Short mmCIF file of C-alpha atoms in Angstrom, two decimals:
data_model
loop_
_atom_site.label_atom_id
_atom_site.label_comp_id
_atom_site.label_asym_id
_atom_site.label_seq_id
_atom_site.Cartn_x
_atom_site.Cartn_y
_atom_site.Cartn_z
CA MET A 1 -2.60 111.74 -85.60
CA PHE A 2 -4.07 115.12 -84.80
CA HIS A 3 -3.11 116.37 -88.21
CA ALA A 4 -5.24 113.78 -89.94
CA GLN A 5 -8.46 115.77 -89.49
CA ARG A 6 -7.75 119.38 -90.26
CA PRO A 7 -10.51 121.82 -89.34
CA LYS A 8 -11.07 122.94 -92.90
CA GLU A 9 -13.27 119.92 -93.41
CA ALA A 10 -15.03 120.37 -90.07
CA ALA A 11 -18.81 120.68 -90.18
CA PHE A 12 -19.10 124.02 -88.38
CA TYR A 13 -17.17 125.69 -91.13
CA ARG A 14 -20.30 125.80 -93.19
CA PRO A 15 -22.36 128.55 -91.53
CA LEU A 16 -19.28 130.75 -91.51
CA ASN A 17 -18.89 130.65 -95.26
CA SER A 18 -21.63 133.25 -95.66
CA PHE A 19 -19.44 135.71 -93.76
CA GLN A 20 -16.53 135.12 -96.07
CA ALA A 21 -18.69 135.36 -99.17
CA GLN A 22 -19.79 138.80 -98.01
CA SER A 23 -16.40 140.06 -97.04
CA ILE A 24 -14.35 138.93 -100.05
CA PRO A 25 -15.94 141.13 -102.75
CA THR A 26 -15.76 144.19 -100.48
CA ARG A 27 -12.07 143.68 -100.00
CA SER A 28 -11.33 143.23 -103.70
CA VAL A 29 -13.05 146.55 -104.42
CA LEU A 30 -10.76 148.35 -102.00
CA SER A 31 -8.10 150.61 -103.47
CA THR A 32 -4.37 150.08 -103.07
CA GLU A 33 -4.09 152.63 -100.28
CA ALA A 34 -6.60 150.65 -98.27
CA ASP A 35 -4.45 147.61 -98.90
CA ALA A 36 -1.51 149.58 -97.60
CA ASP A 37 -3.58 150.37 -94.50
CA ILE A 38 -4.20 146.70 -93.95
CA ALA A 39 -0.49 146.04 -94.36
CA THR A 40 0.49 148.61 -91.72
CA ALA A 41 -2.28 147.39 -89.46
CA ALA A 42 -0.82 143.91 -89.73
CA GLU A 43 2.49 145.15 -88.41
CA VAL A 44 0.96 146.41 -85.17
CA PRO A 45 0.77 143.42 -82.83
CA ALA A 46 -2.73 142.61 -81.58
CA ILE A 47 -1.44 141.96 -78.08
CA VAL A 48 1.78 143.13 -76.49
CA LEU A 49 2.88 142.20 -73.01
CA ARG A 50 5.86 144.27 -71.93
CA SER A 51 8.06 143.32 -68.93
CA LEU A 52 5.28 142.02 -66.73
CA ASN A 53 6.18 141.36 -63.12
CA LYS A 54 3.91 139.95 -60.48
CA ARG A 55 4.50 138.66 -56.98
CA PHE A 56 2.25 137.55 -54.17
CA GLY A 57 4.07 138.50 -50.98
CA SER A 58 7.63 137.20 -51.38
CA HIS A 59 6.58 134.60 -53.96
CA VAL A 60 7.48 135.64 -57.51
CA ILE A 61 4.77 134.56 -59.98
CA LEU A 62 5.93 136.34 -63.14
CA GLN A 63 9.34 137.74 -63.85
CA ASP A 64 9.89 140.14 -66.72
CA VAL A 65 7.50 138.45 -69.12
CA SER A 66 7.29 140.04 -72.57
CA LEU A 67 5.61 138.77 -75.66
CA SER A 68 3.89 140.03 -78.74
CA VAL A 69 1.11 138.37 -80.72
CA SER A 70 0.48 139.25 -84.39
CA PRO A 71 -3.11 139.86 -85.45
CA GLY A 72 -5.05 136.80 -86.53
CA THR A 73 -2.63 134.30 -85.06
CA ILE A 74 -3.18 131.69 -82.37
CA PHE A 75 -0.53 131.98 -79.68
CA GLY A 76 -0.13 129.23 -77.14
CA ILE A 77 1.55 129.55 -73.77
CA ILE A 78 2.45 126.19 -72.37
CA GLY A 79 3.89 125.32 -68.99
CA ARG A 80 3.57 123.13 -65.96
CA SER A 81 1.12 123.80 -63.13
CA GLY A 82 2.35 126.69 -61.07
CA ALA A 83 4.42 128.19 -63.87
CA GLY A 84 2.29 131.35 -63.77
CA LYS A 85 0.19 130.69 -66.88
CA THR A 86 -3.15 131.60 -65.31
CA THR A 87 -1.77 134.75 -63.69
CA LEU A 88 -0.25 135.75 -67.02
CA ILE A 89 -3.48 135.41 -68.97
CA ARG A 90 -5.48 137.10 -66.19
CA ILE A 91 -3.14 140.07 -66.38
CA ALA A 92 -3.24 140.09 -70.20
CA SER A 93 -7.05 140.07 -70.06
CA LEU A 94 -7.18 142.86 -67.46
CA LEU A 95 -8.76 140.62 -64.82
CA GLU A 96 -5.76 141.23 -62.65
CA LYS A 97 -3.12 143.94 -62.38
CA ALA A 98 0.58 143.39 -62.76
CA ASP A 99 2.98 144.94 -60.24
CA SER A 100 4.84 146.47 -63.18
CA GLY A 101 4.82 146.27 -66.96
CA ASP A 102 2.31 147.12 -69.69
CA VAL A 103 -0.42 145.43 -71.66
CA LEU A 104 -1.27 146.79 -75.12
CA TYR A 105 -4.13 145.84 -77.41
CA GLY A 106 -3.53 146.83 -81.03
CA GLY A 107 -0.83 149.26 -79.97
CA GLN A 108 -3.03 150.95 -77.35
CA PRO A 109 -1.89 150.70 -73.75
CA VAL A 110 -4.76 149.27 -71.65
CA SER A 111 -3.18 148.04 -68.43
CA GLY A 112 -3.45 151.39 -66.66
CA ALA A 113 -7.09 151.96 -67.60
CA ARG A 114 -9.72 152.68 -64.98
CA GLY A 115 -13.45 153.25 -64.90
CA GLN A 116 -15.26 153.39 -68.22
CA VAL A 117 -12.00 153.18 -70.19
CA LEU A 118 -11.24 149.88 -68.44
CA LEU A 119 -14.71 148.51 -69.25
CA ASP A 120 -14.27 149.50 -72.89
CA ALA A 121 -10.84 147.86 -73.00
CA ARG A 122 -12.28 144.63 -71.56
CA ARG A 123 -14.91 144.61 -74.31
CA LYS A 124 -12.10 144.46 -76.89
CA ALA A 125 -11.28 140.98 -75.67
CA GLY A 126 -13.26 137.87 -74.82
CA PHE A 127 -12.33 135.33 -72.18
CA VAL A 128 -13.03 131.59 -72.21
CA PHE A 129 -12.49 129.71 -68.96
CA GLN A 130 -11.61 126.13 -68.10
CA ASN A 131 -14.82 125.64 -66.12
CA PHE A 132 -17.03 127.56 -68.58
CA ASN A 133 -18.29 129.87 -65.78
CA LEU A 134 -21.73 130.30 -67.28
CA PHE A 135 -24.39 132.17 -65.33
CA ALA A 136 -26.62 129.48 -63.83
CA SER A 137 -29.43 131.99 -63.34
CA ARG A 138 -29.65 132.61 -67.05
CA THR A 139 -30.58 130.68 -70.16
CA VAL A 140 -28.17 130.05 -73.02
CA PHE A 141 -29.63 133.17 -74.66
CA GLY A 142 -29.27 135.17 -71.44
CA ASN A 143 -25.65 134.23 -71.05
CA VAL A 144 -24.70 135.37 -74.53
CA ALA A 145 -26.85 138.50 -74.12
CA PHE A 146 -25.15 139.64 -70.91
CA PRO A 147 -22.07 141.34 -72.41
CA LEU A 148 -24.38 143.15 -74.84
CA GLU A 149 -26.71 144.32 -72.08
CA ALA A 150 -23.63 145.50 -70.21
CA ALA A 151 -22.48 147.43 -73.26
CA GLY A 152 -25.85 149.16 -73.46
CA TRP A 153 -27.23 147.51 -76.61
CA ILE A 154 -30.94 147.88 -77.30
CA LYS A 155 -33.15 144.81 -77.06
CA PRO A 156 -33.80 144.15 -80.79
CA SER A 157 -30.10 144.39 -81.60
CA ILE A 158 -29.25 142.05 -78.74
CA GLU A 159 -31.82 139.59 -80.05
CA THR A 160 -30.31 139.60 -83.54
CA ARG A 161 -26.71 139.45 -82.38
CA VAL A 162 -27.34 136.57 -79.94
CA ARG A 163 -29.15 134.53 -82.62
CA GLU A 164 -26.22 135.16 -84.94
CA LEU A 165 -23.69 134.04 -82.30
CA LEU A 166 -25.67 130.93 -81.38
CA GLU A 167 -25.85 130.11 -85.08
CA LEU A 168 -22.08 130.47 -85.21
CA VAL A 169 -21.52 127.93 -82.45
CA GLU A 170 -24.42 125.75 -83.66
CA LEU A 171 -26.56 126.07 -80.56
CA ALA A 172 -29.46 128.10 -82.02
CA ASP A 173 -31.94 125.34 -81.08
CA LYS A 174 -30.88 125.45 -77.41
CA ALA A 175 -31.28 129.20 -76.80
CA ALA A 176 -34.04 128.80 -74.21
CA ARG A 177 -32.30 126.08 -72.17
CA PRO A 178 -30.87 126.85 -68.72
CA ALA A 179 -27.16 127.29 -69.40
CA ASN A 180 -25.92 124.61 -67.05
CA ARG A 181 -28.22 121.90 -68.41
CA LEU A 182 -26.01 121.47 -71.46
CA SER A 183 -23.09 119.07 -71.92
CA GLY A 184 -19.53 120.26 -71.28
CA GLY A 185 -18.76 120.87 -74.94
CA GLU A 186 -22.01 122.74 -75.47
CA ARG A 187 -21.41 124.86 -72.39
CA GLN A 188 -17.99 125.79 -73.67
CA ARG A 189 -19.53 126.78 -76.99
CA VAL A 190 -21.99 129.02 -75.13
CA ALA A 191 -19.02 130.53 -73.31
CA ILE A 192 -17.26 131.14 -76.63
CA ALA A 193 -20.38 132.81 -78.06
CA ARG A 194 -20.59 134.96 -74.93
CA ALA A 195 -16.92 135.91 -75.20
CA LEU A 196 -17.39 136.98 -78.83
CA ALA A 197 -20.59 138.97 -78.25
CA ASN A 198 -19.08 142.46 -78.39
CA HIS A 199 -17.12 141.78 -81.62
CA PRO A 200 -13.75 141.58 -79.84
CA LYS A 201 -10.59 141.24 -81.87
CA ILE A 202 -8.91 139.18 -79.15
CA LEU A 203 -9.88 135.92 -77.47
CA PHE A 204 -8.19 134.66 -74.31
CA CYS A 205 -8.51 130.98 -73.46
CA ASP A 206 -7.45 129.73 -70.04
CA GLU A 207 -7.20 125.94 -70.28
CA ALA A 208 -10.40 126.12 -72.31
CA THR A 209 -10.36 122.41 -73.15
CA SER A 210 -8.87 120.93 -70.00
CA ALA A 211 -12.26 119.96 -68.56
CA LEU A 212 -13.36 118.25 -71.75
CA ASP A 213 -12.94 114.75 -73.19
CA PRO A 214 -10.53 114.31 -76.15
CA GLU A 215 -13.20 114.33 -78.81
CA THR A 216 -14.95 117.43 -77.45
CA THR A 217 -11.54 119.03 -77.01
CA ARG A 218 -10.87 118.57 -80.71
CA SER A 219 -14.21 120.01 -81.74
CA ILE A 220 -13.76 123.08 -79.48
CA LEU A 221 -10.22 123.63 -80.77
CA ASP A 222 -11.41 123.36 -84.35
CA LEU A 223 -14.16 125.89 -83.56
CA ILE A 224 -11.66 128.30 -82.07
CA GLN A 225 -9.39 127.91 -85.06
CA SER A 226 -12.12 128.47 -87.61
CA LEU A 227 -13.40 131.50 -85.68
CA SER A 228 -9.88 132.87 -85.62
CA ARG A 229 -9.63 132.51 -89.38
CA CYS A 230 -13.11 133.76 -90.26
CA LEU A 231 -13.30 136.67 -87.86
CA GLY A 232 -9.63 137.59 -87.94
CA LEU A 233 -9.50 136.87 -84.21
CA THR A 234 -6.22 136.89 -82.33
CA VAL A 235 -6.14 134.07 -79.79
CA LEU A 236 -3.92 133.87 -76.74
CA MET A 237 -4.34 130.57 -74.96
CA VAL A 238 -2.63 128.98 -72.00
CA THR A 239 -2.61 125.25 -71.62
CA HIS A 240 -0.66 122.39 -70.17
CA GLN A 241 -1.69 120.12 -73.03
CA MET A 242 0.95 119.89 -75.74
CA GLU A 243 -1.54 118.40 -78.23
CA VAL A 244 -3.62 121.60 -77.96
CA VAL A 245 -0.63 123.67 -79.05
CA ARG A 246 0.25 121.20 -81.77
CA ARG A 247 -3.27 121.15 -83.14
CA ILE A 248 -4.11 124.81 -83.52
CA CYS A 249 -1.36 127.19 -82.42
CA ASP A 250 0.84 129.13 -84.83
CA GLN A 251 3.28 130.37 -82.19
CA VAL A 252 4.15 128.98 -78.81
CA ALA A 253 5.93 130.23 -75.71
CA ILE A 254 7.14 128.02 -72.93
CA LEU A 255 6.61 129.45 -69.46
CA SER A 256 8.68 128.03 -66.65
CA ALA A 257 8.82 129.38 -63.09
CA GLY A 258 7.35 132.72 -64.14
CA SER A 259 9.65 133.38 -67.13
CA ILE A 260 9.38 132.65 -70.80
CA VAL A 261 12.25 130.29 -71.54
CA GLU A 262 11.59 129.78 -75.22
CA SER A 263 9.22 130.96 -77.91
CA GLY A 264 8.75 130.74 -81.66
CA PRO A 265 6.72 129.07 -84.38
CA VAL A 266 5.21 125.79 -83.16
CA ALA A 267 6.98 123.67 -85.75
CA SER A 268 10.48 124.90 -84.92
CA VAL A 269 10.00 124.70 -81.15
CA PHE A 270 8.74 121.15 -81.59
CA VAL A 271 11.44 119.96 -83.91
CA ASN A 272 14.29 121.71 -82.16
CA PRO A 273 13.51 122.79 -78.60
CA LYS A 274 16.34 124.94 -77.30
CA SER A 275 15.57 125.17 -73.60
CA GLU A 276 15.75 122.41 -71.04
CA MET A 277 12.04 122.84 -70.18
CA GLY A 278 11.20 122.89 -73.90
CA ARG A 279 13.00 119.57 -74.43
CA ARG A 280 11.24 118.09 -71.43
CA ILE A 281 7.75 119.21 -72.49
CA VAL A 282 8.23 118.12 -76.12
CA GLY A 283 9.73 114.83 -74.93
CA GLU A 284 6.78 114.13 -72.68
CA ALA A 285 4.35 114.93 -75.47
CA SER A 286 5.91 112.52 -77.94
CA HIS A 287 6.34 109.72 -75.41
CA GLY A 288 3.20 110.07 -73.31
CA MET B 1 -64.36 127.22 -29.47
CA ALA B 2 -65.88 130.31 -31.05
CA GLU B 3 -64.44 132.31 -28.17
CA ILE B 4 -60.95 131.00 -28.86
CA PHE B 5 -61.24 131.84 -32.55
CA SER B 6 -62.37 135.39 -31.85
CA LEU B 7 -59.56 135.78 -29.32
CA LEU B 8 -56.97 134.53 -31.81
CA ALA B 9 -58.00 136.65 -34.79
CA ARG B 10 -56.55 139.98 -33.73
CA PRO B 11 -53.24 138.68 -32.32
CA LEU B 12 -52.78 136.63 -35.49
CA TRP B 13 -53.18 139.76 -37.58
CA GLU B 14 -50.76 141.62 -35.29
CA THR B 15 -48.16 138.86 -35.57
CA LEU B 16 -48.48 138.76 -39.36
CA LEU B 17 -48.19 142.55 -39.57
CA MET B 18 -45.08 142.61 -37.35
CA VAL B 19 -43.38 139.67 -39.07
CA PHE B 20 -44.06 140.67 -42.67
CA SER B 21 -43.32 144.35 -42.38
CA SER B 22 -40.15 143.88 -40.34
CA THR B 23 -38.99 141.20 -42.82
CA ALA B 24 -39.59 143.65 -45.65
CA ILE B 25 -37.74 146.50 -43.91
CA ALA B 26 -34.89 144.28 -42.74
CA GLY B 27 -34.72 142.78 -46.22
CA LEU B 28 -34.11 146.23 -47.67
CA LEU B 29 -31.82 147.60 -44.96
CA GLY B 30 -29.99 144.38 -44.14
CA GLY B 31 -29.94 143.36 -47.80
CA SER B 32 -28.17 146.54 -48.89
CA LEU B 33 -25.85 146.26 -45.92
CA GLY B 34 -25.03 142.66 -46.87
CA LEU B 35 -24.41 143.68 -50.48
CA GLY B 36 -22.06 146.38 -49.23
CA LEU B 37 -20.24 143.92 -46.93
CA HIS B 38 -19.75 141.49 -49.77
CA TYR B 39 -18.57 144.22 -52.10
CA MET B 40 -15.97 145.36 -49.57
CA ALA B 41 -14.81 141.83 -48.72
CA ASN B 42 -14.49 140.70 -52.35
CA ASP B 43 -11.16 141.71 -53.91
CA ARG B 44 -12.53 141.22 -57.41
CA LEU B 45 -15.15 143.92 -56.76
CA SER B 46 -13.36 146.22 -54.34
CA GLY B 47 -10.05 146.03 -56.19
CA HIS B 48 -7.96 145.61 -53.02
CA ALA B 49 -8.89 149.10 -51.77
CA THR B 50 -7.46 149.62 -48.28
CA GLN B 51 -9.97 152.29 -47.25
CA LEU B 52 -12.80 149.85 -47.95
CA ALA B 53 -11.07 147.21 -45.84
CA ILE B 54 -11.16 149.61 -42.89
CA VAL B 55 -14.83 150.48 -43.44
CA LYS B 56 -15.56 146.76 -43.64
CA LYS B 57 -13.84 146.14 -40.29
CA VAL B 58 -15.86 148.90 -38.61
CA ALA B 59 -19.12 147.58 -40.15
CA ASP B 60 -18.26 144.07 -38.95
CA ARG B 61 -17.80 145.28 -35.35
CA LEU B 62 -21.04 147.28 -35.49
CA ILE B 63 -23.06 144.36 -36.82
CA ASN B 64 -21.63 141.95 -34.28
CA THR B 65 -22.41 144.36 -31.44
CA LEU B 66 -25.96 144.84 -32.65
CA ARG B 67 -26.41 141.10 -32.95
CA SER B 68 -25.14 140.54 -29.38
CA PHE B 69 -27.96 142.49 -27.72
CA PRO B 70 -30.70 140.39 -26.15
CA PHE B 71 -33.85 141.37 -28.05
CA ILE B 72 -35.67 142.57 -24.89
CA ILE B 73 -32.87 145.05 -24.14
CA LEU B 74 -32.66 146.15 -27.79
CA MET B 75 -36.39 146.84 -27.75
CA VAL B 76 -36.02 149.20 -24.80
CA LEU B 77 -32.94 150.81 -26.36
CA VAL B 78 -34.69 151.71 -29.61
CA LEU B 79 -37.78 153.17 -27.88
CA PRO B 80 -36.69 156.73 -28.78
CA LEU B 81 -36.10 155.66 -32.35
CA SER B 82 -39.64 154.23 -32.58
CA ARG B 83 -41.03 157.50 -31.21
CA LEU B 84 -39.04 159.40 -33.81
CA ILE B 85 -40.07 157.21 -36.76
CA VAL B 86 -43.70 156.21 -36.06
CA GLY B 87 -44.59 158.83 -33.46
CA THR B 88 -45.21 156.39 -30.65
CA SER B 89 -43.22 153.84 -28.70
CA LEU B 90 -46.17 151.59 -27.90
CA GLY B 91 -48.24 149.24 -30.02
CA THR B 92 -47.88 146.86 -32.95
CA VAL B 93 -46.57 149.44 -35.41
CA ALA B 94 -44.02 150.70 -32.86
CA ALA B 95 -42.84 147.10 -32.36
CA ILE B 96 -41.91 146.85 -36.04
CA VAL B 97 -39.02 149.26 -35.41
CA PRO B 98 -37.03 147.13 -32.90
CA LEU B 99 -37.90 143.99 -34.88
CA SER B 100 -36.42 145.52 -38.02
CA VAL B 101 -33.39 146.78 -36.13
CA ALA B 102 -32.78 143.30 -34.71
CA ALA B 103 -33.30 141.53 -38.03
CA SER B 104 -31.26 143.84 -40.28
CA PRO B 105 -27.79 142.73 -39.14
CA PHE B 106 -28.99 139.15 -39.28
CA VAL B 107 -30.14 139.60 -42.88
CA ALA B 108 -26.90 141.39 -43.70
CA ARG B 109 -24.89 138.36 -42.62
CA ILE B 110 -27.16 135.99 -44.51
CA VAL B 111 -26.90 138.04 -47.71
CA GLU B 112 -23.14 138.34 -47.30
CA ALA B 113 -22.80 134.57 -46.86
CA SER B 114 -25.09 133.80 -49.82
CA LEU B 115 -23.17 136.08 -52.14
CA SER B 116 -19.80 134.75 -51.06
CA GLU B 117 -20.92 131.24 -52.06
CA ILE B 118 -20.96 132.26 -55.73
CA ASP B 119 -18.16 130.73 -57.74
CA PRO B 120 -15.48 133.44 -58.20
CA GLY B 121 -15.07 132.20 -61.77
CA VAL B 122 -18.63 133.29 -62.58
CA LEU B 123 -17.75 136.72 -61.24
CA ASP B 124 -14.63 136.71 -63.43
CA ALA B 125 -16.79 135.93 -66.47
CA ALA B 126 -19.04 138.90 -65.66
CA ILE B 127 -16.05 141.20 -65.14
CA ALA B 128 -14.39 140.04 -68.34
CA SER B 129 -17.62 140.89 -70.20
CA GLY B 130 -16.89 144.53 -69.49
CA ALA B 131 -19.90 144.98 -67.20
CA SER B 132 -20.03 147.72 -64.58
CA LYS B 133 -19.93 146.69 -60.94
CA ARG B 134 -23.50 147.85 -60.39
CA ARG B 135 -24.69 145.66 -63.24
CA ILE B 136 -22.66 142.71 -61.99
CA LEU B 137 -24.26 143.09 -58.53
CA PHE B 138 -27.85 143.34 -59.73
CA ALA B 139 -27.87 141.34 -62.97
CA ILE B 140 -25.54 138.51 -61.99
CA LEU B 141 -24.72 138.23 -58.28
CA ILE B 142 -28.25 138.59 -56.87
CA PRO B 143 -29.88 136.28 -59.45
CA GLU B 144 -27.09 133.72 -59.01
CA ALA B 145 -27.57 133.74 -55.22
CA LEU B 146 -31.38 133.86 -55.36
CA PRO B 147 -32.19 130.35 -54.05
CA SER B 148 -29.85 130.82 -51.12
CA LEU B 149 -31.22 134.37 -50.50
CA VAL B 150 -34.79 133.04 -50.38
CA SER B 151 -33.80 130.35 -47.85
CA GLY B 152 -32.12 133.05 -45.80
CA LEU B 153 -35.18 135.26 -45.88
CA THR B 154 -37.34 132.31 -44.82
CA LEU B 155 -35.03 131.77 -41.88
CA THR B 156 -35.26 135.48 -41.01
CA MET B 157 -39.06 135.38 -41.06
CA ILE B 158 -39.22 132.40 -38.72
CA THR B 159 -36.73 134.03 -36.34
CA LEU B 160 -38.92 137.14 -36.37
CA VAL B 161 -41.99 135.06 -35.47
CA GLY B 162 -40.06 134.10 -32.32
CA TYR B 163 -38.91 137.69 -31.62
CA SER B 164 -42.38 139.08 -32.16
CA ALA B 165 -43.58 137.05 -29.15
CA MET B 166 -41.59 139.47 -26.97
CA ALA B 167 -43.18 142.52 -28.54
CA GLY B 168 -45.92 142.25 -25.91
CA VAL B 169 -43.53 144.10 -23.56
CA ILE B 170 -44.12 147.31 -25.51
CA GLY B 171 -47.76 146.56 -26.27
CA GLY B 172 -47.13 145.06 -29.64
CA GLY B 173 -49.63 142.28 -29.11
CA GLY B 174 -49.46 139.20 -31.30
CA LEU B 175 -49.87 135.50 -30.70
CA GLY B 176 -46.91 135.17 -28.34
CA ASP B 177 -48.29 137.93 -26.18
CA LEU B 178 -51.68 136.22 -26.12
CA ALA B 179 -50.12 132.94 -25.09
CA ILE B 180 -48.15 134.57 -22.26
CA ARG B 181 -50.64 137.04 -20.80
CA TYR B 182 -54.02 135.51 -21.60
CA GLY B 183 -53.00 131.86 -21.60
CA TYR B 184 -50.18 131.46 -19.08
CA GLN B 185 -50.73 134.31 -16.63
CA ARG B 186 -54.55 133.91 -16.48
CA PHE B 187 -54.38 130.11 -16.34
CA ARG B 188 -56.19 129.66 -19.66
CA THR B 189 -54.20 126.64 -20.84
CA ASP B 190 -56.54 126.15 -23.80
CA ILE B 191 -55.78 129.65 -25.09
CA MET B 192 -52.06 129.16 -24.58
CA ILE B 193 -52.08 125.86 -26.47
CA SER B 194 -54.19 127.26 -29.31
CA ALA B 195 -51.93 130.30 -29.68
CA VAL B 196 -48.86 128.09 -29.79
CA LEU B 197 -50.56 125.79 -32.31
CA VAL B 198 -51.31 128.74 -34.58
CA ILE B 199 -47.67 129.81 -34.33
CA ILE B 200 -46.57 126.29 -35.26
CA VAL B 201 -48.86 126.35 -38.30
CA LEU B 202 -47.53 129.82 -39.23
CA VAL B 203 -43.91 128.68 -39.01
CA GLU B 204 -44.64 125.52 -41.03
CA GLY B 205 -46.43 127.62 -43.63
CA ILE B 206 -43.55 130.06 -44.00
CA GLN B 207 -41.04 127.24 -44.24
CA LEU B 208 -43.14 125.41 -46.87
CA CYS B 209 -43.52 128.54 -48.97
CA GLY B 210 -39.81 129.29 -48.71
CA ASN B 211 -38.83 125.75 -49.67
CA GLY B 212 -41.32 125.81 -52.53
CA ILE B 213 -39.92 129.03 -53.98
CA THR B 214 -36.33 127.84 -53.60
CA ARG B 215 -37.15 124.53 -55.24
CA SER B 216 -38.93 126.12 -58.17
CA ILE B 217 -35.96 128.48 -58.81
CA ARG B 218 -33.51 125.55 -58.66
CA ALA B 219 -35.73 123.50 -60.98
CA ARG B 220 -35.40 126.15 -63.67
CA ARG B 221 -31.58 126.01 -63.63
#
């Protein structure tokens, strides 16, 4: 049922076409060595998590979690509540530190970064939260402008970039509204615009659609997918909703009790789940 | 009637001077202290630093001790400090020193409480944006907590109106002093009642202004 309306036809695809139109001729002009560059770049995973361990006191949250996400793909991590999904994505996005293990963005280790290096690393990724977490004291414009102010952009550039981002999420007419006066779906779109402000190559989504109704969920997922395609964004999302994975993810990993029990392309995991937890989750999704 | 008005004018000015300047000073001192306390208590900002946890414990004890002192005793205790800062230990200006000292820890607690009410998720969003801690404090945390900070400052001001009544002990003057010495001790009930009435109006006024500001900030969110 979810497959019926693929995002290619979705309305928000339109404003993005201008980006593609600009980028396609440039690419065709490129020489073969540049193409080779792109090819090698594609081999370096956008995100690598290597043997992550995390415990709170004696309670083990994550145990030897490793995964690698290729550039431009949407990677879903699915699991029950308490499986460690949120901790995993918080560590991947440098909001929290693992007890051991490494996080790499585009081949660069970032997990040990401190000070300015840490701030720069955080700007390479955007984060979208379940509860939007917009700044109530700011307007829609002010929310999207914050990461740019923090990165030291000058006012006119901020102005242009924010307009561009609001155009992208189709909220240009609501720039002056207080952020929390919008509907849930609109607030999440503001949050997505804010997350993308600094031109990150990575987007983390922590249950980004769990607080939304089914229709809004679909429109947000379609937006994330089209952004991923148009901007070459790598998306790592955690969710407990199987339909989210089925709708937009290319790859999926199943997290159970702090370990990844199974991972692979969405289609193969769905058709032929190998792990017990995989069978259970897929079973629930097709019956419930 | 004219006599009462002329008697009230100067003490009213003294009270206003004491209350407003000590609120301003305590707002700065206590406000920074409160920011510091919140920073040290918040793992997302302090990054689980153990040294900071110790400093925070010491600061907590110090603030609680300062807050335990009866104001009259505190006033006498800071006499030398007043002499050091304003050159005299008597008078309205000298009374601003103990008032500020008494109000600062109070403000610190209020600021700390207001900041800790902010949704940690909002703080996460600011951190994930790659903002420095200083920017997060001043561009996000303080604006987010503003309505609650204004209510807290209103509360501080009204508490200081009460404290300033005791400033008469060190010659600070003010409406409370007028009510006690001129009204009560000299059996001028009319003066006492008028002074108290003016204080009531003052307190109402401060509360109304505070509520108004808080409401207008909330209305814009």
